[in-house]
């Protein structure tokens, strides 16, 4: 299985890393942001695979 990243996926990954760092350093007290971004990233990557296949 080959996963191809596009600009939107790359931005979601950067946002995911930023929210994880902010959550674990205590800036964001609740983990909702990175949960939502993770779900969006998974949907984006699976949609890209279905379009190509």
JSON list of C-alpha atoms in Angstrom, two decimals:
[
{"chain": "A", "resi": 1, "resn": "UNK", "atom": "CA", "xyz": [0.00, 0.00, 0.00]},
{"chain": "A", "resi": 2, "resn": "UNK", "atom": "CA", "xyz": [1.47, 3.32, -1.08]},
{"chain": "A", "resi": 3, "resn": "UNK", "atom": "CA", "xyz": [0.37, 6.55, 0.61]},
{"chain": "A", "resi": 4, "resn": "UNK", "atom": "CA", "xyz": [0.80, 9.78, -1.32]},
{"chain": "A", "resi": 5, "resn": "UNK", "atom": "CA", "xyz": [0.77, 13.07, 0.56]},
{"chain": "A", "resi": 6, "resn": "UNK", "atom": "CA", "xyz": [-0.55, 16.29, -0.91]},
{"chain": "A", "resi": 7, "resn": "UNK", "atom": "CA", "xyz": [-0.45, 19.87, 0.41]},
{"chain": "A", "resi": 8, "resn": "UNK", "atom": "CA", "xyz": [-3.57, 19.46, 2.55]},
{"chain": "A", "resi": 9, "resn": "UNK", "atom": "CA", "xyz": [-2.23, 16.27, 4.14]},
{"chain": "A", "resi": 10, "resn": "UNK", "atom": "CA", "xyz": [1.10, 17.96, 4.84]},
{"chain": "A", "resi": 11, "resn": "UNK", "atom": "CA", "xyz": [-0.67, 20.89, 6.51]},
{"chain": "A", "resi": 12, "resn": "UNK", "atom": "CA", "xyz": [-2.74, 18.48, 8.61]},
{"chain": "A", "resi": 13, "resn": "UNK", "atom": "CA", "xyz": [0.43, 16.68, 9.72]},
{"chain": "A", "resi": 14, "resn": "UNK", "atom": "CA", "xyz": [2.08, 19.97, 10.70]},
{"chain": "A", "resi": 15, "resn": "UNK", "atom": "CA", "xyz": [-1.06, 21.03, 12.58]},
{"chain": "A", "resi": 16, "resn": "UNK", "atom": "CA", "xyz": [-1.19, 17.63, 14.30]},
{"chain": "A", "resi": 17, "resn": "UNK", "atom": "CA", "xyz": [2.40, 17.92, 15.48]},
{"chain": "A", "resi": 18, "resn": "UNK", "atom": "CA", "xyz": [1.82, 21.49, 16.69]},
{"chain": "A", "resi": 19, "resn": "UNK", "atom": "CA", "xyz": [-1.30, 20.56, 18.66]},
{"chain": "A", "resi": 20, "resn": "UNK", "atom": "CA", "xyz": [0.38, 17.50, 20.16]},
{"chain": "A", "resi": 21, "resn": "UNK", "atom": "CA", "xyz": [3.30, 19.64, 21.34]},
{"chain": "A", "resi": 22, "resn": "UNK", "atom": "CA", "xyz": [0.90, 22.28, 22.70]},
{"chain": "A", "resi": 23, "resn": "UNK", "atom": "CA", "xyz": [-1.16, 19.63, 24.50]},
{"chain": "A", "resi": 24, "resn": "UNK", "atom": "CA", "xyz": [1.79, 17.88, 26.11]},
{"chain": "A", "resi": 25, "resn": "UNK", "atom": "CA", "xyz": [3.40, 21.17, 27.17]},
{"chain": "A", "resi": 26, "resn": "UNK", "atom": "CA", "xyz": [0.16, 22.29, 28.80]},
{"chain": "A", "resi": 27, "resn": "UNK", "atom": "CA", "xyz": [-0.83, 25.11, 26.44]},
{"chain": "A", "resi": 28, "resn": "UNK", "atom": "CA", "xyz": [-4.03, 23.30, 25.41]},
{"chain": "A", "resi": 29, "resn": "UNK", "atom": "CA", "xyz": [-5.66, 21.59, 28.39]},
{"chain": "A", "resi": 30, "resn": "UNK", "atom": "CA", "xyz": [-7.93, 19.34, 26.32]},
{"chain": "A", "resi": 31, "resn": "UNK", "atom": "CA", "xyz": [-6.94, 16.87, 23.58]},
{"chain": "A", "resi": 32, "resn": "UNK", "atom": "CA", "xyz": [-9.87, 17.62, 21.25]},
{"chain": "A", "resi": 33, "resn": "UNK", "atom": "CA", "xyz": [-7.78, 19.46, 18.65]},
{"chain": "A", "resi": 34, "resn": "UNK", "atom": "CA", "xyz": [-5.38, 16.65, 17.87]},
{"chain": "A", "resi": 35, "resn": "UNK", "atom": "CA", "xyz": [-8.16, 14.08, 17.95]},
{"chain": "A", "resi": 36, "resn": "UNK", "atom": "CA", "xyz": [-10.11, 16.03, 15.32]},
{"chain": "A", "resi": 37, "resn": "UNK", "atom": "CA", "xyz": [-7.00, 16.63, 13.20]},
{"chain": "A", "resi": 38, "resn": "UNK", "atom": "CA", "xyz": [-6.10, 12.93, 13.36]},
{"chain": "A", "resi": 39, "resn": "UNK", "atom": "CA", "xyz": [-9.59, 11.95, 12.18]},
{"chain": "A", "resi": 40, "resn": "UNK", "atom": "CA", "xyz": [-9.43, 14.49, 9.35]},
{"chain": "A", "resi": 41, "resn": "UNK", "atom": "CA", "xyz": [-6.00, 13.22, 8.29]},
{"chain": "A", "resi": 42, "resn": "UNK", "atom": "CA", "xyz": [-7.17, 9.60, 8.26]},
{"chain": "A", "resi": 43, "resn": "UNK", "atom": "CA", "xyz": [-10.23, 10.50, 6.18]},
{"chain": "A", "resi": 44, "resn": "UNK", "atom": "CA", "xyz": [-8.09, 12.55, 3.80]},
{"chain": "A", "resi": 45, "resn": "UNK", "atom": "CA", "xyz": [-5.55, 9.79, 3.25]},
{"chain": "A", "resi": 46, "resn": "UNK", "atom": "CA", "xyz": [-8.18, 7.08, 2.77]},
{"chain": "A", "resi": 47, "resn": "UNK", "atom": "CA", "xyz": [-10.11, 9.28, 0.33]},
{"chain": "A", "resi": 48, "resn": "UNK", "atom": "CA", "xyz": [-6.94, 9.85, -1.71]},
{"chain": "A", "resi": 49, "resn": "UNK", "atom": "CA", "xyz": [-6.32, 6.09, -1.88]},
{"chain": "A", "resi": 50, "resn": "UNK", "atom": "CA", "xyz": [-9.89, 5.37, -3.03]},
{"chain": "A", "resi": 51, "resn": "UNK", "atom": "CA", "xyz": [-9.69, 8.02, -5.75]},
{"chain": "A", "resi": 52, "resn": "UNK", "atom": "CA", "xyz": [-6.50, 6.55, -7.17]},
{"chain": "A", "resi": 53, "resn": "UNK", "atom": "CA", "xyz": [-7.55, 2.92, -6.92]}
]
